[in-house]
Amino acid sequence: MNAVTDVKGWCPGILRPMASGDGLIVRVRPRCGAFSLETATALADLAERLGNGHIDLTRRANLQIRGLTDDRLTELQIELAKLGLLDPDAATEAVRNVMVAPLAGLDHSQRINVRPIALAIDDALTSDKRLHALPGKFGMLVDGGGAVSIASERSDICLAAVGETLAFGLDTAKGTEWLGTLPPARAAEAAIAAAHAFLAVATRGRMRGLSEAAFAQVQAAVGLSPMAVLPAAGGRRLGLLDGAVGIAAPFGRLEAGQLRQLVKLAAEAGAADLRLSPWRAVYFSVREEAGVFLLEEARDAGLIVEENDPVLQVEACPGAPDCKSSSVDARGDARRLATIAAVRGWQGSIHVSGCAKGCARSLPSDLVLAGKAGAYRLIRNATTRGPVERIISVEEFETLFGERRND
């Protein structure tokens, strides 16, 4: 198999699962980035009963159940329908790629409660059949500012609070280009208008791949001019926050039992729901005393509650044996690499990929290791598609940071 040409161009869903090395993968897309605690518990139970118990948190703030077999897929779909998580068809499901700040509606420091805007966009994507032609990975981002902002994340169409207004941005090869501001009442309408304008000039690819002329047509459909003040980035993402806690899963992997226990403790602490984020972390709204206890339990369960944890420096896909495109244990090797980097005091970003597809991270990293035939391609300051410096083995990891170049 050629790992480069095997890029799917779409994400798995409940109605369109994706085959991998450990079975079928089903992605469950929450509405407005949240699951009720009852639903989260049910998902943990289903992952354990019908899958292999492995749950992945994705960069698009979704949840994936792994290890399903064909004969159990129908049962899972029936159970998810009972939970209200099944869309009417695969096209509707695939277009619902709306990422919302995890503490939207909960964070008292946020400028705007963007949950109604995110829901309006989700409703429009669901009901307008013309939008079902959007490419499978085309996404939107909605951020209300506050302590845990996602405004610095990339998405094809971005809405982020600036004062009492929302900045409107489109993704480009160089990052988000913020076009101007608009009142919250116009935000959902503008996002949908931009999506229609994109379809008028392209049927494949992403916003960042448009020609200059095509991009200008999308910009004209929104009718905004460049702005001077950009959305502010958020602060600390993990640990004890103002009225909430943030807990990350190492490389995005949760076991069903971990999720079930987390949700049980969160319910006892008074949380109403589980919020997802693009950082492979979950959030619960709880009081400080209960939050401290919840974080202690999460740490004991092997989860990440501190932002200086060396594992957070490294992004990694599942690798072998979970992924059939990989010949290396990407996550196991990534954990080893994180330990070495921490000991050496290396501060750069690291991406460990099981193959050349680079599923865990699409942006460049300071150091990239892309699996090939049981070893790794060494790439610097690029994505997994960058120029290969040399091939290295796991045993050579110790040499990497001494070789780091300063240019």
XYZ file of C-alpha atoms in Angstrom:
407
model
C 0.000 0.000 0.000
C 1.238 3.477 -0.860
C 0.602 5.492 2.301
C 0.773 8.782 0.445
C -1.896 7.919 -2.117
C -4.116 6.232 0.485
C -5.208 9.558 1.988
C -8.974 9.297 2.325
C -9.936 12.979 2.079
C -12.840 12.398 4.451
C -13.367 11.604 8.108
C -15.168 8.522 9.427
C -18.712 8.769 10.693
C -21.403 6.623 12.229
C -22.962 5.966 8.832
C -19.664 5.851 6.956
C -17.090 4.121 9.164
C -13.451 3.818 8.178
C -11.524 0.551 8.180
C -8.273 0.495 10.136
C -5.842 -2.037 11.516
C -7.927 -2.713 14.628
C -11.299 -2.808 12.883
C -13.793 -0.129 11.939
C -13.574 3.427 13.287
C -16.761 5.380 13.962
C -16.613 9.115 14.632
C -19.352 10.579 16.821
C -19.930 14.285 16.222
C -21.497 16.104 19.185
C -23.853 19.019 18.703
C -22.125 22.212 19.758
C -19.126 20.351 21.135
C -20.860 18.732 24.106
C -22.275 15.409 25.265
C -24.544 15.095 28.261
C -22.947 13.029 31.015
C -25.532 10.299 30.451
C -24.609 10.171 26.767
C -20.885 10.150 27.546
C -21.369 7.176 29.876
C -23.382 5.371 27.220
C -20.613 5.982 24.673
C -18.036 4.481 27.037
C -20.257 1.434 27.537
C -20.797 1.007 23.791
C -17.077 1.350 23.061
C -16.364 -1.395 25.560
C -19.226 -3.717 24.572
C -19.174 -3.370 20.791
C -15.668 -2.053 20.073
C -12.263 -2.774 21.586
C -12.655 -0.226 24.387
C -10.328 2.324 22.772
C -11.718 5.850 22.395
C -9.900 8.609 20.531
C -10.366 12.347 21.017
C -9.770 14.077 17.694
C -8.281 17.380 16.569
C -11.754 18.333 15.354
C -13.263 18.011 18.837
C -15.036 14.751 18.100
C -14.948 11.311 19.697
C -14.075 8.067 17.924
C -14.970 4.506 18.862
C -12.482 1.941 17.564
C -12.281 -1.781 16.967
C -15.758 -2.415 15.593
C -16.606 -5.381 13.392
C -19.088 -5.383 10.520
C -21.570 -7.512 12.438
C -21.600 -5.098 15.385
C -21.823 -1.887 13.383
C -25.591 -2.070 12.902
C -26.145 -2.582 16.625
C -23.962 0.432 17.385
C -25.903 2.559 14.911
C -29.191 1.522 16.537
C -27.890 2.408 19.997
C -26.508 5.758 18.835
C -29.858 6.545 17.206
C -31.521 6.014 20.593
C -29.099 8.590 22.008
C -30.062 11.103 19.312
C -26.619 10.967 17.701
C -27.527 9.502 14.322
C -27.976 11.836 11.361
C -30.510 11.015 8.626
C -27.804 10.136 6.099
C -24.033 10.055 5.628
C -23.941 13.320 3.663
C -25.658 15.233 6.464
C -23.341 13.709 9.039
C -20.189 14.465 7.048
C -20.923 18.177 6.664
C -21.450 18.782 10.401
C -17.918 19.965 11.112
C -18.511 22.873 13.483
C -15.955 23.344 16.257
C -16.960 25.519 19.214
C -14.904 26.778 22.167
C -15.188 24.166 24.949
C -16.348 26.553 27.665
C -18.843 28.453 25.507
C -21.771 29.480 27.678
C -19.883 28.562 30.861
C -16.893 30.925 30.940
C -17.841 34.205 32.630
C -14.915 35.988 30.968
C -16.062 35.211 27.431
C -17.223 38.138 25.331
C -20.078 36.387 23.568
C -21.973 33.157 24.171
C -21.480 31.585 20.756
C -23.409 28.373 21.357
C -26.587 29.696 19.671
C -24.477 30.729 16.670
C -22.824 27.312 16.449
C -26.209 25.603 16.685
C -27.623 27.843 13.950
C -24.718 26.951 11.664
C -25.139 23.257 12.453
C -28.859 23.480 11.669
C -28.167 25.221 8.352
C -25.568 22.643 7.343
C -28.028 19.886 8.155
C -31.078 21.336 6.414
C -29.538 22.924 3.306
C -28.869 20.005 0.956
C -26.727 22.184 -1.312
C -24.143 22.434 1.466
C -23.809 18.654 1.572
C -21.519 19.047 -1.440
C -18.845 20.626 0.788
C -15.600 18.599 0.914
C -15.419 16.006 3.675
C -12.902 17.890 5.830
C -14.304 21.388 5.310
C -14.912 22.891 8.744
C -16.017 25.941 10.694
C -14.857 27.370 14.013
C -16.866 29.486 16.462
C -15.167 31.132 19.457
C -16.509 33.556 22.041
C -13.207 34.570 23.601
C -12.574 34.032 27.291
C -10.063 31.906 29.140
C -10.062 28.879 26.838
C -10.172 30.249 23.302
C -9.835 28.261 20.083
C -9.328 31.360 17.908
C -5.743 30.350 17.100
C -6.852 27.026 15.629
C -7.277 26.664 11.878
C -10.562 26.077 10.117
C -11.922 26.911 6.675
C -14.313 29.502 8.116
C -13.640 31.148 11.492
C -15.733 33.309 13.805
C -14.008 34.696 16.907
C -14.980 37.341 19.434
C -13.410 40.794 19.266
C -15.072 42.989 21.843
C -18.829 42.693 21.435
C -18.506 41.673 17.781
C -17.261 38.607 15.938
C -14.244 38.637 13.660
C -14.762 36.717 10.438
C -11.823 34.813 8.959
C -11.025 32.462 6.103
C -8.194 29.958 6.054
C -5.255 30.544 3.708
C -1.952 28.788 3.101
C -0.398 31.177 5.646
C -3.103 30.816 8.293
C -6.352 32.605 9.059
C -6.956 35.852 7.182
C -9.293 37.949 9.304
C -11.534 39.940 6.982
C -13.458 42.149 9.388
C -16.072 42.130 12.133
C -19.819 41.708 12.219
C -22.531 41.618 14.902
C -23.373 38.222 16.424
C -26.815 38.326 14.796
C -25.162 38.171 11.343
C -22.515 35.576 12.145
C -24.266 32.340 11.183
C -25.670 33.899 8.009
C -22.198 35.095 6.967
C -20.622 31.695 7.595
C -23.227 29.952 5.465
C -22.864 32.578 2.723
C -19.117 31.925 2.631
C -19.727 28.178 2.396
C -22.035 28.683 -0.586
C -19.490 31.014 -2.184
C -16.796 28.371 -1.750
C -18.956 25.816 -3.555
C -19.428 28.286 -6.400
C -15.681 28.310 -7.081
C -14.565 24.849 -5.911
C -15.997 21.404 -5.266
C -12.875 19.830 -3.805
C -10.034 20.787 -1.508
C -10.101 23.386 1.213
C -10.362 27.152 1.562
C -6.566 27.398 1.872
C -6.147 25.894 -1.593
C -8.199 28.478 -3.494
C -6.625 30.656 -6.138
C -6.353 34.365 -5.401
C -9.304 35.104 -7.678
C -11.489 32.390 -6.149
C -10.612 33.522 -2.622
C -11.617 37.074 -3.560
C -15.020 35.805 -4.676
C -15.613 34.136 -1.319
C -14.460 37.282 0.483
C -16.838 39.405 -1.601
C -19.769 37.186 -0.626
C -19.222 38.127 3.018
C -18.646 41.809 2.289
C -16.090 42.714 4.959
C -12.849 44.698 4.843
C -9.539 43.808 6.554
C -9.425 44.573 10.276
C -6.736 45.955 12.545
C -7.517 44.199 15.856
C -7.195 40.423 15.822
C -8.922 37.929 18.139
C -6.996 37.308 21.338
C -5.521 33.888 22.018
C -6.627 32.007 25.101
C -4.547 31.237 28.158
C -4.066 28.050 30.138
C -5.986 25.057 28.792
C -5.497 22.314 31.361
C -5.884 21.824 35.078
C -7.958 23.992 37.371
C -9.600 26.822 35.443
C -12.131 29.446 36.469
C -15.203 27.323 37.164
C -14.007 24.320 35.184
C -11.288 21.716 34.730
C -9.424 20.663 31.594
C -8.118 17.104 31.284
C -6.156 15.782 28.297
C -5.742 12.217 27.092
C -2.190 11.191 26.121
C -2.103 11.423 22.313
C -5.893 11.584 22.421
C -6.408 8.006 23.615
C -8.947 7.246 26.347
C -9.957 3.809 27.498
C -13.661 3.216 28.043
C -13.121 2.693 31.759
C -11.250 5.990 32.079
C -14.059 7.904 30.398
C -16.714 6.189 32.496
C -14.895 6.988 35.738
C -14.252 10.601 34.710
C -17.916 11.141 33.917
C -19.015 9.518 37.184
C -16.764 11.815 39.216
C -17.829 14.852 37.185
C -21.488 14.054 37.820
C -20.813 13.801 41.544
C -19.053 17.178 41.320
C -22.120 18.800 39.772
C -21.097 18.973 36.101
C -23.891 18.933 33.527
C -22.023 17.825 30.432
C -18.702 16.889 28.873
C -17.130 19.401 26.501
C -14.673 18.455 23.752
C -11.818 20.521 22.321
C -9.308 20.464 19.432
C -6.511 19.732 21.916
C -7.695 16.184 22.632
C -8.840 17.350 26.048
C -12.207 17.266 27.804
C -13.744 19.895 30.072
C -16.206 19.829 32.949
C -17.799 22.817 34.659
C -17.276 22.257 38.405
C -16.556 24.195 41.579
C -12.926 24.605 42.645
C -12.902 22.101 45.515
C -14.559 19.415 43.410
C -12.254 20.288 40.524
C -9.125 19.679 42.600
C -10.373 16.212 43.530
C -11.371 15.432 39.940
C -7.919 16.426 38.680
C -6.203 14.232 41.271
C -8.282 11.253 40.204
C -7.617 11.960 36.534
C -3.866 12.141 37.151
C -3.965 8.824 39.006
C -5.813 7.319 36.034
C -2.954 8.244 33.700
C -4.490 11.359 32.170
C -2.822 14.751 31.745
C -3.791 17.657 33.984
C -0.708 19.904 33.777
C 0.407 21.950 30.796
C 4.096 21.174 31.355
C 3.587 17.447 30.848
C 6.236 16.417 28.279
C 3.743 14.256 26.383
C 1.928 17.417 25.267
C 5.002 18.476 23.306
C 4.471 15.566 20.926
C 1.561 14.823 18.617
C 1.147 11.265 17.417
C -1.341 9.079 15.594
C -2.207 5.556 16.836
C 0.336 3.839 14.591
C 0.659 0.062 14.414
C -1.132 -2.181 15.105
C -4.204 0.083 15.229
C -3.598 1.571 11.784
C -2.968 -0.637 8.764
C -1.017 2.149 7.023
C 1.629 2.141 9.759
C 4.618 -0.119 10.342
C 5.664 1.571 13.615
C 4.206 1.973 17.107
C 3.826 5.734 16.729
C 2.311 6.419 20.153
C 4.716 4.190 22.035
C 7.666 5.740 20.238
C 6.226 9.227 20.776
C 6.076 8.678 24.523
C 9.719 7.594 24.506
C 10.654 10.614 22.412
C 8.781 12.955 24.776
C 10.804 11.656 27.718
C 14.095 12.158 25.886
C 13.122 15.662 24.750
C 12.185 16.642 28.308
C 15.500 15.394 29.699
C 17.402 17.318 27.020
C 15.345 20.464 27.612
C 14.239 20.595 23.985
C 11.347 23.024 23.476
C 10.370 22.530 19.829
C 7.217 20.914 18.484
C 7.347 17.223 17.578
C 5.123 15.142 15.316
C 5.381 11.357 15.216
C 3.362 9.834 12.389
C 2.919 6.186 11.552
C 3.123 6.977 7.839
C 3.379 9.885 5.418
C -0.278 10.894 5.770
C 0.303 12.836 8.982
C -3.201 12.324 10.382
C -2.380 13.655 13.855
C -1.179 17.064 12.656
C -1.509 18.902 9.351
C 0.654 21.908 10.273
C 4.478 21.985 10.205
C 6.476 20.886 13.249
C 10.072 21.547 14.254
C 10.790 17.831 14.244
C 8.814 15.252 12.273
C 9.228 11.499 12.300
C 7.160 9.701 9.662
C 7.126 5.917 9.745
C 8.414 3.831 6.867
C 9.168 0.092 6.833
C 9.686 -0.150 10.595
C 11.880 2.963 10.822
C 11.287 6.712 10.538
C 11.876 9.418 7.963
C 13.493 12.372 9.751
C 12.055 15.712 8.612
C 12.644 19.165 10.087
C 10.543 22.344 10.066
C 7.863 20.897 7.823
C 4.955 18.477 7.659
C 5.228 14.761 6.937
C 5.471 15.702 3.246
C 8.657 17.741 3.749
C 12.143 16.817 2.499
C 13.598 13.775 4.255
C 16.924 14.361 5.975
C 17.599 10.674 6.586
C 16.072 7.440 7.850
C 16.502 6.686 11.551
C 15.610 3.852 13.899
C 14.032 4.084 17.330
C 17.444 3.349 18.823
C 18.740 6.590 17.309
C 16.197 8.832 19.054
C 18.810 9.801 21.640
C 20.883 11.504 18.927
C 18.132 13.767 17.608
C 18.262 16.648 20.029
C 22.013 16.932 20.055
C 21.776 17.432 16.313
C 19.203 20.185 16.458
C 20.179 23.022 14.151
C 19.925 26.677 15.149
C 19.346 28.059 11.655
